[in-house]
Each structure stands twice: as C-alpha cells, then as structure tokens.
Amino acid sequence: MRDHSICNEKIISSQENEIVLELAITSECDFFDGHFDEFKLLPAVGQFEIITRFAAKYFGLKKSVSSIKRIKFSAPVLPDAQVILAMKYTAQKNTVSFVFSDSADTEKVYSTGSFQVEKNE
C-alpha cells in the first residue's frame, strides 16, 4: 500500500473518540504529481485519502466509506503545507467528522465534513 509520503503525523491531543494531528504534506507527496503542473495543489481525493487513512488508524475503522454525509473543500493545500487534522468519531452512527486546517493559521480551513464507515470486527 502506498503511503503517499504522509507518515509523519504528530498527535496534538487525544481523547476517547477524538484526535487532533499535525502533519506535513511535503512537495514529495505523489498526490501532487500531474495535478496542475504549473500550480501544484493537493487534490480533493488526496485530502480525503489522508483523512480516511488516519480515521482508520486511530479509531480502528475500516478504510472504506459507506456514505459521505457532507464535505466542503474551502481552500487549496499547497506543497509543503503543515496541516492540522481534527477528527471525532461518533460510535452510535459510525460517523467521523473532521476539520482539515492550516497549522499556522487555524482560521484557514482546507476542508470540513463527515462520513460514515464500518467498524472493524
């Protein structure tokens, strides 16, 4: 399985069913390859891949998404971005909600949303 060069997460805070991570999305990340050569940015599918990967890792969920409740992409993620990923898992609904924002300016939100997944048995 490819990790897309996103394997450097740092836990900022963690509680039961909630986690806040900081990670670097380096210019070497292959999500940037071929996506607007003259203006590289992390595609929406790349953001969602990162979010679902860490939801699976920290909440013990399957990585496959059964439904997307809502998702909004608000700003482009550029190479070498330091980001904050805040996630909350609601077990009763098997739903993960998230905010993906800039680590230096948390008012700069890249994406928000929620999705439903199946729990690993």
Short mmCIF file of C-alpha atoms in Angstrom, two decimals:
data_model
loop_
_atom_site.label_atom_id
_atom_site.label_comp_id
_atom_site.label_asym_id
_atom_site.label_seq_id
_atom_site.Cartn_x
_atom_site.Cartn_y
_atom_site.Cartn_z
CA MET A 1 0.00 0.00 0.00
CA ARG A 2 1.33 3.42 -0.91
CA ASP A 3 1.55 5.96 1.88
CA HIS A 4 1.77 8.98 -0.43
CA SER A 5 4.59 10.36 1.76
CA ILE A 6 2.20 11.21 4.60
CA CYS A 7 3.60 9.27 7.54
CA ASN A 8 4.88 11.98 9.83
CA GLU A 9 1.86 12.70 11.99
CA LYS A 10 2.23 14.14 15.46
CA ILE A 11 -0.56 13.79 18.00
CA ILE A 12 -1.51 17.22 19.35
CA SER A 13 -4.32 15.95 21.57
CA SER A 14 -6.24 12.75 22.01
CA GLN A 15 -9.36 11.75 23.92
CA GLU A 16 -11.68 8.82 23.55
CA ASN A 17 -13.12 9.06 20.01
CA GLU A 18 -11.38 12.39 19.28
CA ILE A 19 -7.92 13.17 17.95
CA VAL A 20 -6.04 16.20 16.67
CA LEU A 21 -2.99 15.56 14.49
CA GLU A 22 -0.40 17.79 12.89
CA LEU A 23 1.21 16.61 9.68
CA ALA A 24 3.41 17.87 6.88
CA ILE A 25 2.32 17.35 3.32
CA THR A 26 5.66 17.63 1.59
CA SER A 27 6.24 18.51 -2.03
CA GLU A 28 7.48 14.92 -2.49
CA CYS A 29 3.97 13.57 -1.86
CA ASP A 30 2.91 11.84 -5.06
CA PHE A 31 -0.61 13.28 -4.80
CA PHE A 32 0.90 16.43 -6.33
CA ASP A 33 2.21 14.55 -9.39
CA GLY A 34 0.35 15.50 -12.55
CA HIS A 35 -2.19 17.67 -10.76
CA PHE A 36 -1.83 21.11 -12.33
CA ASP A 37 1.89 21.06 -13.18
CA GLU A 38 2.11 24.86 -13.21
CA PHE A 39 0.21 25.25 -9.90
CA LYS A 40 0.53 22.16 -7.74
CA LEU A 41 -2.13 21.52 -5.16
CA LEU A 42 -3.37 18.57 -3.17
CA PRO A 43 -6.46 17.22 -4.95
CA ALA A 44 -9.68 16.71 -3.01
CA VAL A 45 -9.34 12.95 -3.36
CA GLY A 46 -5.88 13.23 -1.76
CA GLN A 47 -7.26 15.15 1.21
CA PHE A 48 -9.99 12.57 1.68
CA GLU A 49 -7.49 9.69 1.40
CA ILE A 50 -5.39 11.22 4.18
CA ILE A 51 -8.45 11.79 6.38
CA THR A 52 -9.83 8.26 5.94
CA ARG A 53 -6.38 6.70 6.48
CA PHE A 54 -5.92 8.40 9.84
CA ALA A 55 -9.54 7.73 10.86
CA ALA A 56 -8.92 4.02 10.24
CA LYS A 57 -5.60 4.12 12.09
CA TYR A 58 -6.76 5.96 15.22
CA PHE A 59 -10.38 4.82 15.53
CA GLY A 60 -9.98 1.20 14.40
CA LEU A 61 -12.33 1.63 11.45
CA LYS A 62 -12.42 0.11 8.01
CA LYS A 63 -10.99 2.48 5.45
CA SER A 64 -13.91 2.06 3.06
CA VAL A 65 -16.51 4.79 3.33
CA SER A 66 -20.14 3.69 3.21
CA SER A 67 -21.51 7.22 2.73
CA ILE A 68 -20.41 10.83 2.76
CA LYS A 69 -22.78 12.93 4.84
CA ARG A 70 -21.26 16.26 3.87
CA ILE A 71 -17.93 17.56 2.66
CA LYS A 72 -16.73 21.02 1.74
CA PHE A 73 -13.36 21.96 0.26
CA SER A 74 -12.64 25.60 1.10
CA ALA A 75 -9.01 26.32 0.20
CA PRO A 76 -6.21 24.68 -1.79
CA VAL A 77 -3.49 22.73 0.05
CA LEU A 78 -0.12 23.62 -1.47
CA PRO A 79 3.12 21.61 -1.34
CA ASP A 80 5.00 21.67 1.98
CA ALA A 81 1.89 22.59 3.95
CA GLN A 82 1.77 21.97 7.70
CA VAL A 83 -1.81 20.97 8.49
CA ILE A 84 -3.99 20.15 11.47
CA LEU A 85 -6.45 17.30 11.15
CA ALA A 86 -9.09 17.24 13.91
CA MET A 87 -11.41 14.22 13.89
CA LYS A 88 -14.24 12.97 16.06
CA TYR A 89 -15.77 9.50 15.84
CA THR A 90 -19.41 9.01 16.87
CA ALA A 91 -19.74 5.28 17.52
CA GLN A 92 -23.56 5.19 17.62
CA LYS A 93 -23.68 6.34 13.99
CA ASN A 94 -20.25 5.06 12.85
CA THR A 95 -19.62 8.62 11.67
CA VAL A 96 -16.37 10.56 11.54
CA SER A 97 -16.48 14.35 11.40
CA PHE A 98 -13.35 16.32 10.57
CA VAL A 99 -11.74 19.71 10.09
CA PHE A 100 -8.57 19.92 7.96
CA SER A 101 -6.87 23.30 8.53
CA ASP A 102 -3.57 25.16 8.34
CA SER A 103 -1.36 24.66 11.41
CA ALA A 104 -0.05 28.25 11.41
CA ASP A 105 -3.46 29.82 10.77
CA THR A 106 -6.31 27.64 12.07
CA GLU A 107 -8.79 30.14 10.61
CA LYS A 108 -7.64 28.88 7.19
CA VAL A 109 -9.76 25.75 6.74
CA TYR A 110 -8.98 23.46 3.82
CA SER A 111 -11.93 21.12 4.24
CA THR A 112 -14.65 20.00 6.64
CA GLY A 113 -17.14 17.20 6.61
CA SER A 114 -18.43 13.93 7.92
CA PHE A 115 -18.67 10.42 6.57
CA GLN A 116 -19.87 7.01 7.67
CA VAL A 117 -17.68 3.90 7.84
CA GLU A 118 -17.91 0.34 9.10
CA LYS A 119 -16.18 -0.62 12.32
CA ASN A 120 -13.53 -3.35 12.16
CA GLU A 121 -14.69 -6.51 13.92
#
